[in-house]
PDB file of C-alpha atoms in Angstrom:
ATOM      1  CA  MET A   1     -58.030 -20.470 -36.810  1.00 75.00           C
ATOM      2  CA  LYS A   2     -55.884 -22.934 -34.889  1.00 72.00           C
ATOM      3  CA  SER A   3     -55.012 -20.096 -32.484  1.00 77.00           C
ATOM      4  CA  LEU A   4     -58.763 -19.792 -31.773  1.00 74.00           C
ATOM      5  CA  ASP A   5     -58.675 -23.414 -30.571  1.00 73.00           C
ATOM      6  CA  ILE A   6     -60.580 -24.780 -33.553  1.00 73.00           C
ATOM      7  CA  PRO A   7     -58.973 -28.255 -33.808  1.00 69.00           C
ATOM      8  CA  LYS A   8     -60.781 -29.427 -36.939  1.00 73.00           C
ATOM      9  CA  VAL A   9     -60.811 -26.522 -39.354  1.00 76.00           C
ATOM     10  CA  VAL A  10     -62.408 -28.798 -41.945  1.00 71.00           C
ATOM     11  CA  ASN A  11     -65.631 -28.750 -39.873  1.00 72.00           C
ATOM     12  CA  PHE A  12     -65.771 -24.961 -39.650  1.00 78.00           C
ATOM     13  CA  PRO A  13     -68.880 -23.530 -41.407  1.00 78.00           C
ATOM     14  CA  PHE A  14     -67.110 -21.465 -44.078  1.00 79.00           C
ATOM     15  CA  PRO A  15     -69.473 -19.369 -46.275  1.00 84.00           C
ATOM     16  CA  SER A  16     -67.392 -20.599 -49.228  1.00 84.00           C
ATOM     17  CA  PRO A  17     -65.461 -23.619 -47.908  1.00 79.00           C
ATOM     18  CA  PRO A  18     -61.977 -24.279 -49.328  1.00 81.00           C
ATOM     19  CA  SER A  19     -61.185 -27.708 -50.712  1.00 84.00           C
ATOM     20  CA  LYS A  20     -60.327 -30.477 -48.278  1.00 79.00           C
ATOM     21  CA  GLU A  21     -57.109 -31.025 -50.214  1.00 83.00           C
ATOM     22  CA  GLY A  22     -56.187 -27.379 -49.690  1.00 82.00           C
ATOM     23  CA  LEU A  23     -56.814 -27.668 -45.951  1.00 80.00           C
ATOM     24  CA  LYS A  24     -54.723 -30.846 -45.804  1.00 81.00           C
ATOM     25  CA  ASN A  25     -51.818 -29.119 -47.547  1.00 83.00           C
ATOM     26  CA  ALA A  26     -52.093 -26.098 -45.250  1.00 84.00           C
ATOM     27  CA  GLU A  27     -52.091 -28.294 -42.154  1.00 84.00           C
ATOM     28  CA  LYS A  28     -49.164 -30.312 -43.463  1.00 84.00           C
ATOM     29  CA  ASN A  29     -47.245 -27.085 -44.006  1.00 87.00           C
ATOM     30  CA  LEU A  30     -48.014 -25.891 -40.456  1.00 87.00           C
ATOM     31  CA  SER A  31     -47.012 -29.288 -39.074  1.00 87.00           C
ATOM     32  CA  ASN A  32     -43.676 -29.186 -40.905  1.00 87.00           C
ATOM     33  CA  LEU A  33     -43.050 -25.699 -39.529  1.00 90.00           C
ATOM     34  CA  GLY A  34     -43.739 -26.907 -35.972  1.00 90.00           C
ATOM     35  CA  ALA A  35     -46.784 -24.650 -35.653  1.00 90.00           C
ATOM     36  CA  ILE A  36     -49.205 -27.499 -34.898  1.00 88.00           C
ATOM     37  CA  GLU A  37     -48.832 -30.839 -33.151  1.00 82.00           C
ATOM     38  CA  THR A  38     -48.853 -34.236 -34.757  1.00 72.00           C
ATOM     39  CA  LYS A  39     -50.457 -37.281 -33.144  1.00 61.00           C
ATOM     40  CA  GLN A  40     -48.208 -39.645 -31.251  1.00 49.00           C
ATOM     41  CA  SER A  41     -48.285 -43.409 -31.070  1.00 46.00           C
ATOM     42  CA  GLY A  42     -45.757 -45.331 -28.995  1.00 46.00           C
ATOM     43  CA  GLY A  43     -43.516 -42.270 -28.780  1.00 48.00           C
ATOM     44  CA  VAL A  44     -43.280 -42.002 -32.575  1.00 46.00           C
ATOM     45  CA  HIS A  45     -44.831 -39.049 -34.409  1.00 49.00           C
ATOM     46  CA  LEU A  46     -47.412 -40.238 -36.884  1.00 46.00           C
ATOM     47  CA  LYS A  47     -49.771 -38.288 -39.115  1.00 45.00           C
ATOM     48  CA  LYS A  48     -52.571 -39.698 -41.226  1.00 47.00           C
ATOM     49  CA  GLU A  49     -53.161 -38.137 -44.609  1.00 50.00           C
ATOM     50  CA  THR A  50     -56.778 -37.309 -43.748  1.00 43.00           C
ATOM     51  CA  ASP A  51     -56.187 -36.102 -40.170  1.00 56.00           C
ATOM     52  CA  LEU A  52     -56.965 -32.390 -39.784  1.00 56.00           C
ATOM     53  CA  SER A  53     -57.064 -32.111 -35.982  1.00 66.00           C
ATOM     54  CA  GLY A  54     -53.550 -30.985 -35.042  1.00 74.00           C
ATOM     55  CA  LYS A  55     -53.475 -28.581 -32.081  1.00 84.00           C
ATOM     56  CA  ILE A  56     -51.503 -25.369 -32.173  1.00 87.00           C
ATOM     57  CA  THR A  57     -48.082 -25.362 -30.470  1.00 90.00           C
ATOM     58  CA  LYS A  58     -46.381 -22.639 -28.446  1.00 92.00           C
ATOM     59  CA  LEU A  59     -44.387 -21.697 -31.545  1.00 93.00           C
ATOM     60  CA  GLY A  60     -47.615 -21.659 -33.561  1.00 92.00           C
ATOM     61  CA  ARG A  61     -49.210 -19.178 -31.160  1.00 92.00           C
ATOM     62  CA  ILE A  62     -46.245 -16.841 -31.549  1.00 94.00           C
ATOM     63  CA  MET A  63     -46.417 -17.199 -35.324  1.00 94.00           C
ATOM     64  CA  ALA A  64     -50.153 -16.394 -35.260  1.00 93.00           C
ATOM     65  CA  LYS A  65     -49.365 -12.955 -33.842  1.00 94.00           C
ATOM     66  CA  PHE A  66     -47.860 -11.893 -37.164  1.00 95.00           C
ATOM     67  CA  PRO A  67     -50.163 -11.204 -40.153  1.00 91.00           C
ATOM     68  CA  ALA A  68     -47.793 -12.955 -42.530  1.00 92.00           C
ATOM     69  CA  GLU A  69     -47.513 -16.148 -44.553  1.00 93.00           C
ATOM     70  CA  PRO A  70     -46.609 -19.034 -42.162  1.00 94.00           C
ATOM     71  CA  ARG A  71     -43.021 -19.397 -43.369  1.00 94.00           C
ATOM     72  CA  TYR A  72     -42.397 -15.682 -42.882  1.00 96.00           C
ATOM     73  CA  ALA A  73     -44.114 -15.831 -39.474  1.00 95.00           C
ATOM     74  CA  LYS A  74     -41.717 -18.583 -38.389  1.00 95.00           C
ATOM     75  CA  MET A  75     -38.775 -16.420 -39.424  1.00 95.00           C
ATOM     76  CA  LEU A  76     -40.158 -13.603 -37.251  1.00 96.00           C
ATOM     77  CA  ALA A  77     -40.646 -15.992 -34.313  1.00 94.00           C
ATOM     78  CA  HIS A  78     -36.916 -16.810 -34.306  1.00 89.00           C
ATOM     79  CA  PRO A  79     -35.035 -15.822 -31.094  1.00 88.00           C
ATOM     80  CA  ASN A  80     -33.152 -12.547 -31.374  1.00 91.00           C
ATOM     81  CA  GLN A  81     -29.695 -14.121 -31.240  1.00 90.00           C
ATOM     82  CA  GLU A  82     -26.817 -11.857 -32.258  1.00 92.00           C
ATOM     83  CA  ASN A  83     -29.459  -9.128 -32.762  1.00 94.00           C
ATOM     84  CA  ILE A  84     -30.579 -10.669 -36.079  1.00 95.00           C
ATOM     85  CA  LEU A  85     -34.266  -9.823 -35.655  1.00 96.00           C
ATOM     86  CA  PRO A  86     -34.042  -6.364 -37.303  1.00 96.00           C
ATOM     87  CA  LEU A  87     -32.425  -8.070 -40.307  1.00 97.00           C
ATOM     88  CA  ILE A  88     -35.082 -10.807 -40.353  1.00 97.00           C
ATOM     89  CA  ILE A  89     -37.807  -8.155 -40.212  1.00 97.00           C
ATOM     90  CA  ALA A  90     -36.124  -6.302 -43.074  1.00 97.00           C
ATOM     91  CA  LEU A  91     -36.075  -9.503 -45.141  1.00 96.00           C
ATOM     92  CA  VAL A  92     -39.723 -10.367 -44.470  1.00 96.00           C
ATOM     93  CA  ALA A  93     -40.818  -6.824 -45.307  1.00 96.00           C
ATOM     94  CA  THR A  94     -38.804  -6.946 -48.536  1.00 96.00           C
ATOM     95  CA  PHE A  95     -40.193 -10.378 -49.477  1.00 94.00           C
ATOM     96  CA  THR A  96     -43.752  -9.035 -49.242  1.00 92.00           C
ATOM     97  CA  VAL A  97     -43.093  -5.971 -51.420  1.00 93.00           C
ATOM     98  CA  LYS A  98     -42.855  -6.814 -55.100  1.00 85.00           C
ATOM     99  CA  ASP A  99     -40.571  -5.215 -57.667  1.00 90.00           C
ATOM    100  CA  ILE A 100     -38.205  -3.078 -55.623  1.00 95.00           C
ATOM    101  CA  TRP A 101     -36.124  -2.430 -58.767  1.00 96.00           C
ATOM    102  CA  LEU A 102     -37.090  -0.200 -61.658  1.00 95.00           C
ATOM    103  CA  ASN A 103     -37.137  -1.747 -65.105  1.00 94.00           C
ATOM    104  CA  GLU A 104     -33.593  -1.646 -66.513  1.00 92.00           C
ATOM    105  CA  ASN A 105     -34.921  -0.109 -69.721  1.00 93.00           C
ATOM    106  CA  ASP A 106     -36.148   2.885 -67.713  1.00 93.00           C
ATOM    107  CA  VAL A 107     -32.815   3.816 -66.117  1.00 93.00           C
ATOM    108  CA  SER A 108     -29.533   5.189 -67.449  1.00 95.00           C
ATOM    109  CA  LYS A 109     -26.343   3.236 -68.064  1.00 95.00           C
ATOM    110  CA  GLU A 110     -24.724   5.064 -65.129  1.00 95.00           C
ATOM    111  CA  VAL A 111     -27.444   3.773 -62.803  1.00 96.00           C
ATOM    112  CA  LEU A 112     -26.998   0.213 -64.083  1.00 96.00           C
ATOM    113  CA  ILE A 113     -23.238   0.397 -63.534  1.00 96.00           C
ATOM    114  CA  THR A 114     -23.743   1.664 -59.971  1.00 95.00           C
ATOM    115  CA  LYS A 115     -26.367  -1.007 -59.305  1.00 95.00           C
ATOM    116  CA  LYS A 116     -24.192  -3.890 -60.558  1.00 95.00           C
ATOM    117  CA  SER A 117     -21.193  -2.604 -58.617  1.00 96.00           C
ATOM    118  CA  LEU A 118     -23.135  -2.464 -55.343  1.00 95.00           C
ATOM    119  CA  ILE A 119     -24.749  -5.869 -55.900  1.00 95.00           C
ATOM    120  CA  LYS A 120     -21.306  -7.403 -56.378  1.00 95.00           C
ATOM    121  CA  LYS A 121     -20.089  -5.651 -53.209  1.00 95.00           C
ATOM    122  CA  TRP A 122     -23.050  -6.836 -51.109  1.00 95.00           C
ATOM    123  CA  ILE A 123     -22.829 -10.462 -52.253  1.00 95.00           C
ATOM    124  CA  SER A 124     -19.066 -10.585 -51.648  1.00 94.00           C
ATOM    125  CA  LYS A 125     -19.648 -10.014 -47.923  1.00 91.00           C
ATOM    126  CA  PHE A 126     -21.205 -13.486 -47.548  1.00 92.00           C
ATOM    127  CA  GLU A 127     -21.567 -15.266 -50.884  1.00 92.00           C
ATOM    128  CA  PRO A 128     -23.586 -18.311 -49.668  1.00 90.00           C
ATOM    129  CA  LEU A 129     -26.581 -16.033 -49.022  1.00 92.00           C
ATOM    130  CA  GLY A 130     -26.471 -14.617 -52.562  1.00 93.00           C
ATOM    131  CA  ASP A 131     -29.569 -12.539 -53.349  1.00 94.00           C
ATOM    132  CA  ILE A 132     -30.454 -12.348 -49.641  1.00 95.00           C
ATOM    133  CA  MET A 133     -27.329 -10.236 -49.167  1.00 96.00           C
ATOM    134  CA  VAL A 134     -28.506  -7.971 -51.980  1.00 96.00           C
ATOM    135  CA  LEU A 135     -31.871  -7.402 -50.272  1.00 96.00           C
ATOM    136  CA  LEU A 136     -30.192  -6.730 -46.925  1.00 96.00           C
ATOM    137  CA  GLY A 137     -27.737  -4.429 -48.651  1.00 96.00           C
ATOM    138  CA  VAL A 138     -30.548  -2.447 -50.272  1.00 96.00           C
ATOM    139  CA  VAL A 139     -32.532  -2.035 -47.046  1.00 96.00           C
ATOM    140  CA  GLY A 140     -29.386  -1.373 -45.026  1.00 95.00           C
ATOM    141  CA  SER A 141     -28.235   1.374 -47.382  1.00 95.00           C
ATOM    142  CA  CYS A 142     -31.668   2.968 -47.541  1.00 95.00           C
ATOM    143  CA  SER A 143     -31.992   2.800 -43.741  1.00 95.00           C
ATOM    144  CA  ASN A 144     -29.448   5.618 -43.544  1.00 93.00           C
ATOM    145  CA  PHE A 145     -32.357   7.892 -44.470  1.00 90.00           C
ATOM    146  CA  ALA A 146     -34.831   6.407 -41.965  1.00 84.00           C
ATOM    147  CA  LYS A 147     -35.473   8.117 -38.656  1.00 74.00           C
ATOM    148  CA  ASN A 148     -35.621   6.507 -35.229  1.00 74.00           C
ATOM    149  CA  ARG A 149     -38.678   7.384 -33.181  1.00 60.00           C
ATOM    150  CA  LYS A 150     -36.640   8.775 -30.313  1.00 57.00           C
ATOM    151  CA  ASP A 151     -35.075  11.285 -32.713  1.00 51.00           C
ATOM    152  CA  GLN A 152     -38.466  12.906 -33.315  1.00 49.00           C
ATOM    153  CA  ILE A 153     -39.125  15.299 -30.426  1.00 45.00           C
ATOM    154  CA  ASN A 154     -42.465  16.761 -31.493  1.00 51.00           C
ATOM    155  CA  GLU A 155     -44.987  16.420 -34.285  1.00 48.00           C
ATOM    156  CA  ASN A 156     -43.722  19.402 -36.323  1.00 51.00           C
ATOM    157  CA  GLU A 157     -40.122  18.262 -36.112  1.00 51.00           C
ATOM    158  CA  ALA A 158     -41.191  14.732 -37.009  1.00 51.00           C
ATOM    159  CA  ASP A 159     -42.944  16.007 -40.133  1.00 55.00           C
ATOM    160  CA  ASN A 160     -39.934  18.090 -41.172  1.00 58.00           C
ATOM    161  CA  ASN A 161     -37.525  15.212 -40.544  1.00 58.00           C
ATOM    162  CA  ASN A 162     -39.723  12.775 -42.453  1.00 63.00           C
ATOM    163  CA  ASN A 163     -40.039  15.089 -45.459  1.00 72.00           C
ATOM    164  CA  ASN A 164     -36.279  15.684 -45.535  1.00 80.00           C
ATOM    165  CA  SER A 165     -35.521  11.973 -45.144  1.00 81.00           C
ATOM    166  CA  ARG A 166     -37.988  10.977 -47.853  1.00 85.00           C
ATOM    167  CA  HIS A 167     -36.425  13.464 -50.266  1.00 90.00           C
ATOM    168  CA  LYS A 168     -32.944  12.072 -49.601  1.00 92.00           C
ATOM    169  CA  LEU A 169     -34.253   8.525 -49.896  1.00 93.00           C
ATOM    170  CA  LYS A 170     -35.897   9.366 -53.219  1.00 93.00           C
ATOM    171  CA  LEU A 171     -32.628  10.746 -54.610  1.00 94.00           C
ATOM    172  CA  PHE A 172     -30.746   7.685 -53.388  1.00 94.00           C
ATOM    173  CA  CYS A 173     -33.297   5.350 -54.986  1.00 95.00           C
ATOM    174  CA  GLU A 174     -32.933   7.163 -58.285  1.00 95.00           C
ATOM    175  CA  LYS A 175     -29.159   6.615 -58.189  1.00 94.00           C
ATOM    176  CA  LEU A 176     -29.594   2.871 -57.638  1.00 94.00           C
ATOM    177  CA  GLY A 177     -32.616   2.256 -59.864  1.00 95.00           C
ATOM    178  CA  LEU A 178     -34.875   1.442 -56.907  1.00 96.00           C
ATOM    179  CA  ARG A 179     -38.605   2.114 -56.647  1.00 96.00           C
ATOM    180  CA  HIS A 180     -38.958   4.821 -54.020  1.00 95.00           C
ATOM    181  CA  LYS A 181     -42.524   3.852 -53.109  1.00 95.00           C
ATOM    182  CA  ALA A 182     -41.449   0.245 -52.592  1.00 96.00           C
ATOM    183  CA  MET A 183     -38.720   1.252 -50.151  1.00 96.00           C
ATOM    184  CA  VAL A 184     -41.112   3.525 -48.229  1.00 94.00           C
ATOM    185  CA  GLU A 185     -43.525   0.586 -47.971  1.00 96.00           C
ATOM    186  CA  ILE A 186     -40.751  -1.699 -46.694  1.00 96.00           C
ATOM    187  CA  PHE A 187     -39.885   0.666 -43.847  1.00 96.00           C
ATOM    188  CA  LYS A 188     -43.576   1.095 -43.058  1.00 95.00           C
ATOM    189  CA  GLN A 189     -43.999  -2.666 -42.762  1.00 96.00           C
ATOM    190  CA  MET A 190     -40.866  -2.939 -40.627  1.00 96.00           C
ATOM    191  CA  ARG A 191     -42.359  -0.484 -38.140  1.00 96.00           C
ATOM    192  CA  GLN A 192     -45.651  -2.404 -38.129  1.00 96.00           C
ATOM    193  CA  ILE A 193     -43.875  -5.689 -37.382  1.00 96.00           C
ATOM    194  CA  GLU A 194     -41.812  -3.946 -34.710  1.00 96.00           C
ATOM    195  CA  LYS A 195     -45.020  -2.785 -32.993  1.00 96.00           C
ATOM    196  CA  ILE A 196     -46.526  -6.290 -33.119  1.00 96.00           C
ATOM    197  CA  TYR A 197     -43.329  -7.717 -31.607  1.00 95.00           C
ATOM    198  CA  GLN A 198     -43.353  -5.106 -28.839  1.00 95.00           C
ATOM    199  CA  THR A 199     -47.022  -5.746 -28.032  1.00 95.00           C
ATOM    200  CA  ASN A 200     -46.893  -9.533 -27.986  1.00 93.00           C
ATOM    201  CA  ILE A 201     -43.328 -10.693 -27.306  1.00 93.00           C
ATOM    202  CA  ASN A 202     -40.866  -8.105 -26.012  1.00 93.00           C
ATOM    203  CA  SER A 203     -41.945  -4.565 -25.139  1.00 92.00           C
ATOM    204  CA  GLU A 204     -38.322  -3.354 -25.098  1.00 93.00           C
ATOM    205  CA  PHE A 205     -37.487  -4.475 -28.619  1.00 94.00           C
ATOM    206  CA  GLN A 206     -36.706  -1.657 -31.039  1.00 94.00           C
ATOM    207  CA  ILE A 207     -35.380  -1.383 -34.582  1.00 95.00           C
ATOM    208  CA  LYS A 208     -32.597   1.164 -34.708  1.00 93.00           C
ATOM    209  CA  PHE A 209     -31.693   2.919 -37.949  1.00 94.00           C
ATOM    210  CA  PRO A 210     -29.423   2.824 -39.766  1.00 94.00           C
ATOM    211  CA  LEU A 211     -29.221  -0.966 -39.710  1.00 94.00           C
ATOM    212  CA  GLN A 212     -25.786  -2.240 -38.783  1.00 91.00           C
ATOM    213  CA  ALA A 213     -23.694  -4.098 -41.366  1.00 91.00           C
ATOM    214  CA  ILE A 214     -24.291  -7.835 -41.199  1.00 93.00           C
ATOM    215  CA  THR A 215     -21.657  -9.910 -39.422  1.00 93.00           C
ATOM    216  CA  GLU A 216     -20.642 -13.484 -40.291  1.00 93.00           C
ATOM    217  CA  PRO A 217     -22.342 -14.975 -37.171  1.00 94.00           C
ATOM    218  CA  GLN A 218     -25.528 -13.130 -38.143  1.00 95.00           C
ATOM    219  CA  ALA A 219     -25.271 -14.408 -41.713  1.00 94.00           C
ATOM    220  CA  GLN A 220     -24.945 -17.972 -40.411  1.00 94.00           C
ATOM    221  CA  LEU A 221     -28.016 -17.555 -38.184  1.00 95.00           C
ATOM    222  CA  ILE A 222     -30.039 -16.037 -41.024  1.00 95.00           C
ATOM    223  CA  THR A 223     -29.099 -19.014 -43.192  1.00 93.00           C
ATOM    224  CA  GLN A 224     -30.316 -21.390 -40.471  1.00 93.00           C
ATOM    225  CA  THR A 225     -33.553 -19.402 -40.067  1.00 94.00           C
ATOM    226  CA  ILE A 226     -34.310 -19.531 -43.795  1.00 93.00           C
ATOM    227  CA  VAL A 227     -33.555 -23.269 -43.962  1.00 90.00           C
ATOM    228  CA  ALA A 228     -35.831 -23.919 -40.959  1.00 90.00           C
ATOM    229  CA  SER A 229     -38.665 -21.924 -42.538  1.00 91.00           C
ATOM    230  CA  PHE A 230     -38.306 -23.048 -46.173  1.00 87.00           C
ATOM    231  CA  GLY A 231     -36.843 -26.534 -45.719  1.00 77.00           C
ATOM    232  CA  GLU A 232     -39.347 -28.213 -48.021  1.00 73.00           C
ATOM    233  CA  GLN A 233     -38.522 -25.862 -50.878  1.00 72.00           C
ATOM    234  CA  ILE A 234     -34.749 -26.137 -50.670  1.00 71.00           C
ATOM    235  CA  SER A 235     -33.232 -28.201 -53.477  1.00 70.00           C
ATOM    236  CA  VAL A 236     -30.222 -30.479 -53.169  1.00 69.00           C
ATOM    237  CA  LYS A 237     -28.293 -32.464 -55.729  1.00 67.00           C
ATOM    238  CA  SER A 238     -30.010 -35.747 -56.444  1.00 66.00           C
ATOM    239  CA  PRO A 239     -28.150 -38.748 -54.937  1.00 63.00           C
ATOM    240  CA  ASN A 240     -29.546 -41.035 -57.659  1.00 59.00           C
ATOM    241  CA  LEU A 241     -28.287 -39.441 -60.855  1.00 52.00           C
ATOM    242  CA  GLU A 242     -28.846 -42.596 -62.921  1.00 49.00           C
ATOM    243  CA  THR A 243     -32.633 -42.250 -62.602  1.00 48.00           C
ATOM    244  CA  ASN A 244     -32.616 -38.536 -63.335  1.00 49.00           C
ATOM    245  CA  LYS A 245     -30.885 -38.371 -66.714  1.00 53.00           C
ATOM    246  CA  LEU A 246     -31.895 -35.552 -68.982  1.00 53.00           C
ATOM    247  CA  THR A 247     -32.403 -36.295 -72.668  1.00 56.00           C
ATOM    248  CA  GLY A 248     -29.571 -34.988 -74.840  1.00 58.00           C
ATOM    249  CA  VAL A 249     -27.406 -33.943 -71.873  1.00 56.00           C
ATOM    250  CA  SER A 250     -24.039 -35.473 -71.058  1.00 59.00           C
ATOM    251  CA  LYS A 251     -23.396 -37.353 -67.811  1.00 57.00           C
ATOM    252  CA  SER A 252     -21.196 -34.569 -66.457  1.00 57.00           C
ATOM    253  CA  GLN A 253     -23.939 -32.026 -67.162  1.00 55.00           C
ATOM    254  CA  ASN A 254     -26.505 -34.246 -65.441  1.00 52.00           C
ATOM    255  CA  LYS A 255     -24.417 -34.107 -62.282  1.00 52.00           C
ATOM    256  CA  ARG A 256     -24.648 -30.348 -62.323  1.00 56.00           C
ATOM    257  CA  THR A 257     -28.327 -30.056 -63.192  1.00 59.00           C
ATOM    258  CA  CYS A 258     -30.113 -32.857 -61.269  1.00 65.00           C
ATOM    259  CA  TYR A 259     -31.734 -31.604 -58.075  1.00 66.00           C
ATOM    260  CA  GLN A 260     -34.590 -32.723 -55.869  1.00 66.00           C
ATOM    261  CA  THR A 261     -36.807 -31.158 -53.204  1.00 67.00           C
ATOM    262  CA  CYS A 262     -39.077 -32.565 -50.503  1.00 63.00           C
ATOM    263  CA  ASN A 263     -41.931 -30.436 -51.777  1.00 60.00           C
ATOM    264  CA  LEU A 264     -42.434 -27.648 -54.300  1.00 52.00           C
ATOM    265  CA  GLU A 265     -45.701 -25.735 -54.379  1.00 46.00           C
TER     266      GLU A 265
END
């Protein structure tokens, strides 16, 4: 709505208006992400609790192009340094698809062993990213069975290639305990985001499969992108441990368990 130049969303005639508190929280989130402006006074950024008139920024207009939650949209609006955008798109697509793994009770012990071995391998490549490396490892491995558009010469060949690739992907998913439909949906969403990026930002951008293995510079940039998009939800050890003691827990344990965040929804 901000991209439609509606400065005060609170005054918009919604058929079923959301709460003012909800609008305030949404605007605060957009402000923290840099998607809307904050009022200035004497060169210092100030924002009243009840002010809902922030104008959309250049970054905000780019974010509005993507039909995604604001934090994910900011990730997608990140410059394509070190060619990290395909990896960012893979992450966002994976974040929006729930339950990519089959229930462990529904797979064999051999599958679980293979799964745990690969997870350990993926995380070891850049441990600070933890589960993010697992998601990138899953999509990267499965991308070996995805076809690039330029590889599909005509409609019949495209259909044959797609059917063959889907069969191979299904077999691979079974070996790792992955939900085949979830992985198909992830690649579908990646192509949709790619098209939006081409239409609105860079017409020459293209995701090429298989995805290349992540490099350390890329991992560092992805870390920075996630921190910039989810800064309010990142926890750090509390600097004031004396006021955060847990009942029945030793002082040394408190030091390991006391964390704080700027905001947690």
